[in-house]
Amino acid sequence: MPSFDAPPTAPRGMLPHQSTYSPPNTGINGLQTRPRAVLPHQSTFNPPNAGINAPTTATLPQRPRAVSSVPSNVSTSSIADSTHNPHYRAQSIPADSGYISAHGSHDPHGGNGINAAHSFQTLSVEDEANDARARARDFAGNRFNGQRNGQRSGRGSSHNIQRNQPQSVVRESRGAYDRGSYNRNDPAVGFDNRMDGRAHDMRRHRDGGAQDQRNNRGNRGDHSRDSRGNNNLAPRAVGVDVELPEQSSNAVNGKILKLPTRTSENNSCYSRITVFTNHFEVQSLPCIDIFQYDIRVTGDPRRSGGYLDESEIKQCSPSMVRKVMENPEIKSILGNGFVFDGVSIGWSTEKLPFPVDPFRYRLELPGSRPGRKFGCNIDISCTGKLSTDPFIKWLRNESCRTTSLDDVADFSKEEQIEICLKFLNALLRADPAKRFMSGHGNKSTAYFHRTPETTSGLTSSNRVLEAWRGFYQNIAVRFGKLTVNVDTITAAFIKPGIIFLDAICGLANINVLQPGDVYHADPQRLREIMRKFIGVGFQVKHIQEGPKKDLVRRVMRLTQHGASRETFSKRRFDKDPVTGEETVTMETISVEDYYRQQYNIILRFPQLPMVVCRKEGKYPLELCYVADGERWTEALKGKHTSDFTKFATAPPCVRKDQIAENVKVIGWNKQRVLKEFGVSVNPAFMQVEANVLKPVIPIYQTGTEYQGLKVPGRWNLGFKTFCKAQSVTQWGLMYFPGAPRTRRSDNELKRLTRMCCTEFRKYGLQMPPGPTITSVCDPQGDISRHILELLLKIQTQTKARPNLLVFLLECEQKDLYAQIKRICDTKLGIASQCMLANSAIKDDRDKSAGQYFGNIAMKVNIKLGGINALIEDPILNGRPTLVIGCEASYPNPSQLRLVPPPPAFVALSANYDLHCAQFSAVTDSQDPLDQKIVHFSPMAQELFTRYKKQTSREPERVIYFRDGLSEGGYGSELRTELEELKKLTNAPITVVLCIKRHHTRFFPGPGENGDRMGNIFPGTVVENGNGKDIFLVAHIALKGTVRPTRYVAVYDDNKLSAGQFQELCHNLCYGYGRATMAVSMVPPVYYARLACERARLHMENNVKLDDGSPGMSTLPQTHRNIQYSMWWQ
């Protein structure tokens, strides 16, 4: 693994055995170099000031700072001129000379203003790279293939860019930048805030940019003020100390990105504060021509009857493409300034000197066997120039408009915008991908580095699984700015180097001492865990030489039998003792015998299944070692989750320091590729303006806290009665005992039923008189029969049908819980409530018992159709309003590999009363690969029918909250669902997108401490550019750093103002039925999410969904008796 500290780098073109060399024409015997990838038939370019045709540049004004003396053997005029020559490349100054240019240190690869000590370090290059470069220079004479054969696959057409794009954005002058929103001269602002003018092109310097720069240095005033006279916010470095250079490190190839500062659109908020966010502003974008290339890597066609079959040409896999692009030969051809997006697009600051376009290069890599070669063709074609001017114009328009359904994450009409975002993300990935272990695929935005400080073994898994802490980095348009989002992330990995068999036994809690220990274990449980290793990469150690020695293989499937029974055909070479002729015969041999004869390995567990890899290679579990960086794709459960959460969660102050440390490790100001392309990022946390909304007061029948909540976002249930308390006609208790020593006595069960009746009546629930009927049943028996017997017993003794059944469990049993809910929800139509014995059976004097039964009473009341509390909101209570929440739950990646995969579940929930307090839900299952909700229209129609039936009115306003979509792909789905809603009603519709899966975090601003956990206060709203695209923190985080929820009104026929929209989302979070605190997501979406999980339990073979068996094709619906209740609680 590479270390966090990047290896020292040298100027492009320097080899390990070479010393630093001087620029040409300096008067010393320095090396004369030619530009990158110059072909033999091409001439080298003229060095600076070499002739009358050499490009002329203006001289930058001298920086007023102390500089070291120039060595006598270096020509200062040549150095100064080369600093401004955009064609000057691959020239260096001795790093130990102590020389700093009078115009700021220069980068020989593009004239970047950086420190000389950072620019001219030594590059670690393998010795064989010398031969690779030599071959790359000589390949042109005999390896040009001309045009590629056959028609291209069409991939490149989607990336074509018009050549010679008009410059639609005028580069701003230095004086215009001086009227920015913060003071760049303040040393606490951060290094990228003090621009020195080098980010502009040379014409700006000749036309007055130099004079602006001199005038700018004289400005040492306070923070700039906007047109209203308000002090604007200056991003400041916070958290751990970040080493910042003394001056800005903007490249001469970049231009300053100046976007207008947005102001809040909500003028009716409770108060306004300033908060920090983990976004870092991009301050300059490229101002040079960027050449875009389409790259296609294909393998050699297969041979059929001794001839090449051109129809068998296939695109190489992403891992092979990454291996090819990292080859020294390809790097020499493309140059160090080439950036690849990991799939098919690349960018360069110079036009690659290929004689033909498209150009094909033939590359041969070592094959899987000695003496064999893997041949591939790299087709490179220039698709045009990429200009950032249209992108900057789009950014300026984005900062002045609201988000609509037509343009939300949909750049199909603006292809250049999408390409620019891909380009910027590729730039950000270029350096971290070399130093850290990336996540999934070539385009991952997550990076990890396994160290003792960033790794923790999960004890509940016997340390087979480990939690790795890394960082997330991605380009984003947030808060009216172009930013880089950096966050701390944690993921589960399999311990590198552990044997497959040890890992499986560790997860199954089997202590392997003898082979019999495995044989006597639960074979079903072992095979379930073995299936979880499908797709995991591994290595073997019995192969000691050859290309396969370090090969990482990947599990495709498991064998049905062990090595003792699995056989294959092997060629046997014999020599005739008389004639001496060699004969070849085929023999059948078992895998166990093969390893004994070939490698002298005696397998200890020949009866266990083996893993099967590509090309049907079979390997015993005891010989497979987990490769480095293998993610655990299964969902963590039980104690694994708690162990993982303890390591992953961190208080806000700690998380903020971790992010600051990640920014320091990333080191944007030290990345050569960013400087060469002219991109600079401010390493200081952004400061943004936030609104704080007034806490909502929930209204109860009695005990409402009209004077205000003592703690915002939280209140006490004591001495309160529910707004609409329901009646329990009859009820029964069923007890499932555990081990004999933990069996509860009859007296304990009687005390439990007595406490239920007493505590429920405190909150207004009406309980029947007389003793409660109880039943003790075997949890391993027929659960359906036991419940029917209890139901019949209650009806016989009380002459009434019960509407509530309470189940007492000794411990959490998922299978038993699923059976109870499936029977009561779909077959009997009776509300059910499960309780744990350790929590429910307590002494009457235990104060925690009252809180526990209060929580149970809230759940029971809404399951029976009651209302616990009401929320006052002018939008919800003004006109009849239907609030709909939607959630779609899809299988995890490991489940999608199953054949067939389990289904996806969707749920819609909506209120059926005029107070938006009583909700019902409908659920459905569908194909897991279908991103659209197939039966959306009939599901929504059912909710409209229930609303009209209960209120006798049509809704006059519809608000639709949609969850389950990522930030990047929700245009078509939302558009389809909106069209279906319009067919069902004539009422105005507002469509709100809810996004919880993001990496934006907020921290208290300067001088603020936050709540007792250090988080920002509940009710904080940060506008993401406009008042109806917001990040809302409505809840209190019980542990860790609070995560805001993003709400985006992408369609609004109701014409809500910014204040109305923010208060609507905030007030709804106080109306969650079973809690005495605000929740992080609006309840309609929260209810739909819980209904999805309950629908998963309703599948008859739900237990097999997690171990690989396919799910049912149809989903049983809930019983009509409980349709108008929150049965999913």
mmCIF file of N, CA and C in Angstrom, residues 973-1073:
data_model
loop_
_atom_site.group_PDB
_atom_site.id
_atom_site.type_symbol
_atom_site.label_atom_id
_atom_site.label_comp_id
_atom_site.label_asym_id
_atom_site.label_seq_id
_atom_site.Cartn_x
_atom_site.Cartn_y
_atom_site.Cartn_z
ATOM 1 N N GLU A 973 -38.093 9.476 -14.025
ATOM 2 C CA GLU A 973 -39.011 8.841 -13.091
ATOM 3 C C GLU A 973 -40.015 9.841 -12.531
ATOM 4 N N LEU A 974 -39.526 10.983 -12.082
ATOM 5 C CA LEU A 974 -40.429 11.988 -11.521
ATOM 6 C C LEU A 974 -41.388 12.529 -12.570
ATOM 7 N N ARG A 975 -40.913 12.686 -13.784
ATOM 8 C CA ARG A 975 -41.766 13.214 -14.839
ATOM 9 C C ARG A 975 -42.918 12.251 -15.127
ATOM 10 N N THR A 976 -42.636 10.954 -15.144
ATOM 11 C CA THR A 976 -43.681 9.967 -15.380
ATOM 12 C C THR A 976 -44.693 9.943 -14.249
ATOM 13 N N GLU A 977 -44.212 9.991 -13.002
ATOM 14 C CA GLU A 977 -45.115 9.958 -11.856
ATOM 15 C C GLU A 977 -45.971 11.211 -11.787
ATOM 16 N N LEU A 978 -45.418 12.356 -12.175
ATOM 17 C CA LEU A 978 -46.207 13.587 -12.190
ATOM 18 C C LEU A 978 -47.325 13.497 -13.211
ATOM 19 N N GLU A 979 -47.058 12.942 -14.368
ATOM 20 C CA GLU A 979 -48.107 12.791 -15.382
ATOM 21 C C GLU A 979 -49.225 11.891 -14.884
ATOM 22 N N GLU A 980 -48.876 10.841 -14.144
ATOM 23 C CA GLU A 980 -49.911 9.956 -13.610
ATOM 24 C C GLU A 980 -50.755 10.670 -12.550
ATOM 25 N N LEU A 981 -50.115 11.490 -11.727
ATOM 26 C CA LEU A 981 -50.875 12.227 -10.713
ATOM 27 C C LEU A 981 -51.829 13.223 -11.359
ATOM 28 N N LYS A 982 -51.400 13.862 -12.428
ATOM 29 C CA LYS A 982 -52.262 14.831 -13.092
ATOM 30 C C LYS A 982 -53.495 14.169 -13.698
ATOM 31 N N LYS A 983 -53.389 12.891 -14.051
ATOM 32 C CA LYS A 983 -54.546 12.179 -14.587
ATOM 33 C C LYS A 983 -55.565 11.851 -13.502
ATOM 34 N N LEU A 984 -55.109 11.831 -12.242
ATOM 35 C CA LEU A 984 -55.990 11.437 -11.141
ATOM 36 C C LEU A 984 -56.685 12.609 -10.469
ATOM 37 N N THR A 985 -56.174 13.822 -10.630
ATOM 38 C CA THR A 985 -56.738 14.964 -9.925
ATOM 39 C C THR A 985 -56.513 16.233 -10.734
ATOM 40 N N ASN A 986 -57.394 17.204 -10.485
ATOM 41 C CA ASN A 986 -57.241 18.530 -11.074
ATOM 42 C C ASN A 986 -56.629 19.516 -10.085
ATOM 43 N N ALA A 987 -56.343 19.060 -8.882
ATOM 44 C CA ALA A 987 -55.780 19.930 -7.866
ATOM 45 C C ALA A 987 -54.335 20.291 -8.225
ATOM 46 N N PRO A 988 -53.864 21.468 -7.823
ATOM 47 C CA PRO A 988 -52.453 21.819 -8.060
ATOM 48 C C PRO A 988 -51.532 20.871 -7.305
ATOM 49 N N ILE A 989 -50.423 20.542 -7.927
ATOM 50 C CA ILE A 989 -49.500 19.533 -7.392
ATOM 51 C C ILE A 989 -48.138 20.173 -7.161
ATOM 52 N N THR A 990 -47.538 19.815 -6.044
ATOM 53 C CA THR A 990 -46.152 20.181 -5.746
ATOM 54 C C THR A 990 -45.349 18.901 -5.579
ATOM 55 N N VAL A 991 -44.284 18.755 -6.351
ATOM 56 C CA VAL A 991 -43.436 17.568 -6.296
ATOM 57 C C VAL A 991 -42.138 17.944 -5.587
ATOM 58 N N VAL A 992 -41.840 17.231 -4.512
ATOM 59 C CA VAL A 992 -40.659 17.508 -3.700
ATOM 60 C C VAL A 992 -39.787 16.264 -3.688
ATOM 61 N N LEU A 993 -38.549 16.441 -4.049
ATOM 62 C CA LEU A 993 -37.585 15.342 -4.015
ATOM 63 C C LEU A 993 -36.883 15.343 -2.665
ATOM 64 N N CYS A 994 -36.827 14.180 -2.008
ATOM 65 C CA CYS A 994 -36.171 14.021 -0.711
ATOM 66 C C CYS A 994 -34.893 13.210 -0.916
ATOM 67 N N ILE A 995 -33.773 13.769 -0.497
ATOM 68 C CA ILE A 995 -32.480 13.103 -0.680
ATOM 69 C C ILE A 995 -31.807 13.002 0.678
ATOM 70 N N LYS A 996 -31.577 11.796 1.103
ATOM 71 C CA LYS A 996 -30.896 11.545 2.373
ATOM 72 C C LYS A 996 -29.479 11.025 2.143
ATOM 73 N N ARG A 997 -29.249 10.391 1.002
ATOM 74 C CA ARG A 997 -27.950 9.769 0.728
ATOM 75 C C ARG A 997 -27.029 10.784 0.050
ATOM 76 N N HIS A 998 -26.411 11.606 0.831
ATOM 77 C CA HIS A 998 -25.466 12.597 0.325
ATOM 78 C C HIS A 998 -24.387 12.781 1.379
ATOM 79 N N HIS A 999 -23.386 13.575 1.060
ATOM 80 C CA HIS A 999 -22.238 13.748 1.952
ATOM 81 C C HIS A 999 -22.081 15.194 2.427
ATOM 82 N N THR A 1000 -23.127 15.979 2.361
ATOM 83 C CA THR A 1000 -23.066 17.348 2.862
ATOM 84 C C THR A 1000 -23.328 17.353 4.365
ATOM 85 N N ARG A 1001 -22.455 18.012 5.110
ATOM 86 C CA ARG A 1001 -22.607 18.146 6.560
ATOM 87 C C ARG A 1001 -22.410 19.608 6.940
ATOM 88 N N PHE A 1002 -23.007 19.972 8.080
ATOM 89 C CA PHE A 1002 -22.890 21.328 8.585
ATOM 90 C C PHE A 1002 -22.363 21.292 10.013
ATOM 91 N N PHE A 1003 -21.614 22.342 10.347
ATOM 92 C CA PHE A 1003 -21.017 22.463 11.670
ATOM 93 C C PHE A 1003 -21.264 23.879 12.187
ATOM 94 N N PRO A 1004 -21.325 24.036 13.521
ATOM 95 C CA PRO A 1004 -21.555 25.379 14.064
ATOM 96 C C PRO A 1004 -20.533 26.374 13.532
ATOM 97 N N GLY A 1005 -21.014 27.597 13.293
ATOM 98 C CA GLY A 1005 -20.168 28.628 12.726
ATOM 99 C C GLY A 1005 -19.242 29.262 13.747
ATOM 100 N N PRO A 1006 -18.556 30.317 13.347
ATOM 101 C CA PRO A 1006 -17.603 30.961 14.255
ATOM 102 C C PRO A 1006 -18.287 31.453 15.529
ATOM 103 N N GLY A 1007 -17.712 31.101 16.657
ATOM 104 C CA GLY A 1007 -18.249 31.527 17.932
ATOM 105 C C GLY A 1007 -19.455 30.762 18.407
ATOM 106 N N GLU A 1008 -19.905 29.758 17.649
ATOM 107 C CA GLU A 1008 -21.069 28.967 18.026
ATOM 108 C C GLU A 1008 -20.628 27.603 18.557
ATOM 109 N N ASN A 1009 -21.368 27.082 19.535
ATOM 110 C CA ASN A 1009 -21.059 25.785 20.118
ATOM 111 C C ASN A 1009 -22.046 24.707 19.715
ATOM 112 N N GLY A 1010 -23.235 25.102 19.222
ATOM 113 C CA GLY A 1010 -24.228 24.114 18.858
ATOM 114 C C GLY A 1010 -24.950 23.556 20.064
ATOM 115 N N ASP A 1011 -25.571 22.388 19.872
ATOM 116 C CA ASP A 1011 -26.298 21.756 20.976
ATOM 117 C C ASP A 1011 -25.326 20.998 21.863
ATOM 118 N N ARG A 1012 -25.859 20.187 22.772
ATOM 119 C CA ARG A 1012 -24.996 19.510 23.741
ATOM 120 C C ARG A 1012 -24.070 18.500 23.074
ATOM 121 N N MET A 1013 -24.411 18.022 21.878
ATOM 122 C CA MET A 1013 -23.541 17.111 21.147
ATOM 123 C C MET A 1013 -22.564 17.846 20.229
ATOM 124 N N GLY A 1014 -22.731 19.167 20.119
ATOM 125 C CA GLY A 1014 -21.882 19.948 19.227
ATOM 126 C C GLY A 1014 -22.443 20.105 17.832
ATOM 127 N N ASN A 1015 -23.667 19.614 17.580
ATOM 128 C CA ASN A 1015 -24.298 19.755 16.271
ATOM 129 C C ASN A 1015 -25.019 21.090 16.174
ATOM 130 N N ILE A 1016 -25.349 21.471 14.957
ATOM 131 C CA ILE A 1016 -26.170 22.658 14.765
ATOM 132 C C ILE A 1016 -27.563 22.384 15.315
ATOM 133 N N PHE A 1017 -28.279 23.444 15.648
ATOM 134 C CA PHE A 1017 -29.563 23.296 16.327
ATOM 135 C C PHE A 1017 -30.643 22.787 15.376
ATOM 136 N N PRO A 1018 -31.642 22.065 15.911
ATOM 137 C CA PRO A 1018 -32.776 21.646 15.077
ATOM 138 C C PRO A 1018 -33.505 22.860 14.510
ATOM 139 N N GLY A 1019 -34.007 22.697 13.313
ATOM 140 C CA GLY A 1019 -34.678 23.791 12.635
ATOM 141 C C GLY A 1019 -33.778 24.599 11.727
ATOM 142 N N THR A 1020 -32.496 24.201 11.597
ATOM 143 C CA THR A 1020 -31.558 24.931 10.741
ATOM 144 C C THR A 1020 -31.810 24.585 9.276
ATOM 145 N N VAL A 1021 -31.945 25.607 8.459
ATOM 146 C CA VAL A 1021 -32.195 25.450 7.025
ATOM 147 C C VAL A 1021 -31.104 26.194 6.265
ATOM 148 N N VAL A 1022 -30.449 25.497 5.365
ATOM 149 C CA VAL A 1022 -29.451 26.106 4.482
ATOM 150 C C VAL A 1022 -29.981 26.012 3.057
ATOM 151 N N GLU A 1023 -30.123 27.148 2.429
ATOM 152 C CA GLU A 1023 -30.632 27.172 1.062
ATOM 153 C C GLU A 1023 -29.525 26.830 0.091
ATOM 154 N N ASN A 1024 -29.806 25.866 -0.747
ATOM 155 C CA ASN A 1024 -28.830 25.440 -1.755
ATOM 156 C C ASN A 1024 -29.019 26.270 -3.014
ATOM 157 N N GLY A 1025 -28.861 27.568 -2.866
ATOM 158 C CA GLY A 1025 -28.986 28.438 -4.025
ATOM 159 C C GLY A 1025 -30.321 29.135 -4.099
ATOM 160 N N ASN A 1026 -31.445 28.449 -3.825
ATOM 161 C CA ASN A 1026 -32.741 29.102 -3.831
ATOM 162 C C ASN A 1026 -33.572 28.557 -2.684
ATOM 163 N N GLY A 1027 -34.647 29.259 -2.371
ATOM 164 C CA GLY A 1027 -35.410 28.953 -1.173
ATOM 165 C C GLY A 1027 -36.171 27.657 -1.212
ATOM 166 N N LYS A 1028 -36.306 27.037 -2.377
ATOM 167 C CA LYS A 1028 -37.036 25.767 -2.473
ATOM 168 C C LYS A 1028 -36.124 24.620 -2.879
ATOM 169 N N ASP A 1029 -34.846 24.793 -2.662
ATOM 170 C CA ASP A 1029 -33.846 23.728 -2.738
ATOM 171 C C ASP A 1029 -33.004 23.876 -1.484
ATOM 172 N N ILE A 1030 -33.319 23.085 -0.465
ATOM 173 C CA ILE A 1030 -32.787 23.353 0.871
ATOM 174 C C ILE A 1030 -32.196 22.097 1.488
ATOM 175 N N PHE A 1031 -31.304 22.315 2.450
ATOM 176 C CA PHE A 1031 -30.841 21.285 3.365
ATOM 177 C C PHE A 1031 -31.446 21.602 4.731
ATOM 178 N N LEU A 1032 -32.193 20.664 5.275
ATOM 179 C CA LEU A 1032 -32.924 20.883 6.520
ATOM 180 C C LEU A 1032 -32.446 19.931 7.601
ATOM 181 N N VAL A 1033 -32.142 20.483 8.771
ATOM 182 C CA VAL A 1033 -31.856 19.699 9.970
ATOM 183 C C VAL A 1033 -33.005 19.964 10.929
ATOM 184 N N ALA A 1034 -33.961 19.044 10.981
ATOM 185 C CA ALA A 1034 -35.132 19.220 11.832
ATOM 186 C C ALA A 1034 -35.025 18.461 13.138
ATOM 187 N N HIS A 1035 -34.074 17.548 13.256
ATOM 188 C CA HIS A 1035 -34.040 16.629 14.386
ATOM 189 C C HIS A 1035 -32.779 16.818 15.216
ATOM 190 N N ILE A 1036 -32.762 16.134 16.336
ATOM 191 C CA ILE A 1036 -31.592 16.087 17.206
ATOM 192 C C ILE A 1036 -30.880 14.765 16.965
ATOM 193 N N ALA A 1037 -29.593 14.828 16.700
ATOM 194 C CA ALA A 1037 -28.816 13.602 16.505
ATOM 195 C C ALA A 1037 -28.501 13.001 17.869
ATOM 196 N N LEU A 1038 -28.917 11.760 18.073
ATOM 197 C CA LEU A 1038 -28.661 11.104 19.354
ATOM 198 C C LEU A 1038 -27.194 10.772 19.520
ATOM 199 N N LYS A 1039 -26.500 10.536 18.413
ATOM 200 C CA LYS A 1039 -25.053 10.323 18.459
ATOM 201 C C LYS A 1039 -24.467 10.646 17.101
ATOM 202 N N GLY A 1040 -23.193 11.008 17.101
ATOM 203 C CA GLY A 1040 -22.526 11.334 15.856
ATOM 204 C C GLY A 1040 -22.902 12.711 15.338
ATOM 205 N N THR A 1041 -22.580 12.922 14.056
ATOM 206 C CA THR A 1041 -22.827 14.189 13.387
ATOM 207 C C THR A 1041 -24.172 14.145 12.683
ATOM 208 N N VAL A 1042 -24.958 15.172 12.876
ATOM 209 C CA VAL A 1042 -26.295 15.196 12.299
ATOM 210 C C VAL A 1042 -26.195 15.241 10.774
ATOM 211 N N ARG A 1043 -27.103 14.516 10.130
ATOM 212 C CA ARG A 1043 -27.130 14.484 8.666
ATOM 213 C C ARG A 1043 -28.361 15.234 8.185
ATOM 214 N N PRO A 1044 -28.186 16.292 7.419
ATOM 215 C CA PRO A 1044 -29.360 17.023 6.914
ATOM 216 C C PRO A 1044 -30.043 16.262 5.795
ATOM 217 N N THR A 1045 -31.286 16.582 5.581
ATOM 218 C CA THR A 1045 -32.054 16.038 4.464
ATOM 219 C C THR A 1045 -32.257 17.133 3.442
ATOM 220 N N ARG A 1046 -32.026 16.800 2.207
ATOM 221 C CA ARG A 1046 -32.200 17.775 1.136
ATOM 222 C C ARG A 1046 -33.594 17.641 0.545
ATOM 223 N N TYR A 1047 -34.298 18.769 0.448
ATOM 224 C CA TYR A 1047 -35.619 18.830 -0.158
ATOM 225 C C TYR A 1047 -35.550 19.771 -1.357
ATOM 226 N N VAL A 1048 -36.009 19.289 -2.500
ATOM 227 C CA VAL A 1048 -35.977 20.079 -3.732
ATOM 228 C C VAL A 1048 -37.381 20.089 -4.324
ATOM 229 N N ALA A 1049 -37.978 21.263 -4.406
ATOM 230 C CA ALA A 1049 -39.285 21.403 -5.052
ATOM 231 C C ALA A 1049 -39.050 21.519 -6.549
ATOM 232 N N VAL A 1050 -39.185 20.412 -7.254
ATOM 233 C CA VAL A 1050 -38.889 20.395 -8.687
ATOM 234 C C VAL A 1050 -40.102 20.751 -9.534
ATOM 235 N N TYR A 1051 -41.270 20.784 -8.904
ATOM 236 C CA TYR A 1051 -42.494 21.172 -9.622
ATOM 237 C C TYR A 1051 -43.451 21.743 -8.590
ATOM 238 N N ASP A 1052 -43.990 22.936 -8.844
ATOM 239 C CA ASP A 1052 -44.800 23.596 -7.826
ATOM 240 C C ASP A 1052 -45.938 24.369 -8.480
ATOM 241 N N ASP A 1053 -47.079 23.718 -8.600
ATOM 242 C CA ASP A 1053 -48.291 24.387 -9.069
ATOM 243 C C ASP A 1053 -48.966 25.174 -7.956
ATOM 244 N N ASN A 1054 -48.621 24.872 -6.694
ATOM 245 C CA ASN A 1054 -49.227 25.568 -5.564
ATOM 246 C C ASN A 1054 -48.585 26.922 -5.291
ATOM 247 N N LYS A 1055 -47.508 27.244 -6.001
ATOM 248 C CA LYS A 1055 -46.839 28.537 -5.897
ATOM 249 C C LYS A 1055 -46.461 28.863 -4.446
ATOM 250 N N LEU A 1056 -45.816 27.900 -3.792
ATOM 251 C CA LEU A 1056 -45.386 28.123 -2.426
ATOM 252 C C LEU A 1056 -44.207 29.089 -2.406
ATOM 253 N N SER A 1057 -44.206 29.975 -1.438
ATOM 254 C CA SER A 1057 -43.052 30.841 -1.260
ATOM 255 C C SER A 1057 -41.928 30.054 -0.588
ATOM 256 N N ALA A 1058 -40.738 30.650 -0.541
ATOM 257 C CA ALA A 1058 -39.612 29.970 0.096
ATOM 258 C C ALA A 1058 -39.896 29.719 1.564
ATOM 259 N N GLY A 1059 -40.481 30.707 2.241
ATOM 260 C CA GLY A 1059 -40.793 30.523 3.650
ATOM 261 C C GLY A 1059 -41.836 29.450 3.878
ATOM 262 N N GLN A 1060 -42.885 29.420 3.051
ATOM 263 C CA GLN A 1060 -43.922 28.397 3.185
ATOM 264 C C GLN A 1060 -43.362 27.006 2.944
ATOM 265 N N PHE A 1061 -42.514 26.880 1.932
ATOM 266 C CA PHE A 1061 -41.951 25.563 1.631
ATOM 267 C C PHE A 1061 -41.058 25.073 2.770
ATOM 268 N N GLN A 1062 -40.207 25.939 3.291
ATOM 269 C CA GLN A 1062 -39.312 25.534 4.370
ATOM 270 C C GLN A 1062 -40.083 25.185 5.633
ATOM 271 N N GLU A 1063 -41.088 25.967 5.974
ATOM 272 C CA GLU A 1063 -41.877 25.678 7.164
ATOM 273 C C GLU A 1063 -42.699 24.403 6.992
ATOM 274 N N LEU A 1064 -43.168 24.133 5.781
ATOM 275 C CA LEU A 1064 -43.925 22.902 5.537
ATOM 276 C C LEU A 1064 -43.073 21.674 5.815
ATOM 277 N N CYS A 1065 -41.866 21.641 5.239
ATOM 278 C CA CYS A 1065 -40.988 20.487 5.458
ATOM 279 C C CYS A 1065 -40.592 20.378 6.927
ATOM 280 N N HIS A 1066 -40.323 21.508 7.552
ATOM 281 C CA HIS A 1066 -39.903 21.499 8.952
ATOM 282 C C HIS A 1066 -41.039 21.073 9.873
ATOM 283 N N ASN A 1067 -42.230 21.623 9.681
ATOM 284 C CA ASN A 1067 -43.344 21.305 10.564
ATOM 285 C C ASN A 1067 -43.791 19.861 10.442
ATOM 286 N N LEU A 1068 -43.725 19.310 9.232
ATOM 287 C CA LEU A 1068 -44.120 17.917 9.063
ATOM 288 C C LEU A 1068 -43.258 16.971 9.895
ATOM 289 N N CYS A 1069 -41.984 17.317 10.065
ATOM 290 C CA CYS A 1069 -41.078 16.432 10.806
ATOM 291 C C CYS A 1069 -41.464 16.300 12.269
ATOM 292 N N TYR A 1070 -42.313 17.195 12.784
ATOM 293 C CA TYR A 1070 -42.782 17.106 14.164
ATOM 294 C C TYR A 1070 -44.027 16.223 14.293
ATOM 295 N N GLY A 1071 -44.545 15.722 13.182
ATOM 296 C CA GLY A 1071 -45.780 14.961 13.215
ATOM 297 C C GLY A 1071 -45.618 13.465 13.102
ATOM 298 N N TYR A 1072 -44.418 12.954 13.365
ATOM 299 C CA TYR A 1072 -44.220 11.501 13.301
ATOM 300 C C TYR A 1072 -44.972 10.848 14.459
ATOM 301 N N GLY A 1073 -45.824 9.884 14.148
ATOM 302 C CA GLY A 1073 -46.812 9.388 15.099
ATOM 303 C C GLY A 1073 -46.278 8.739 16.353
#
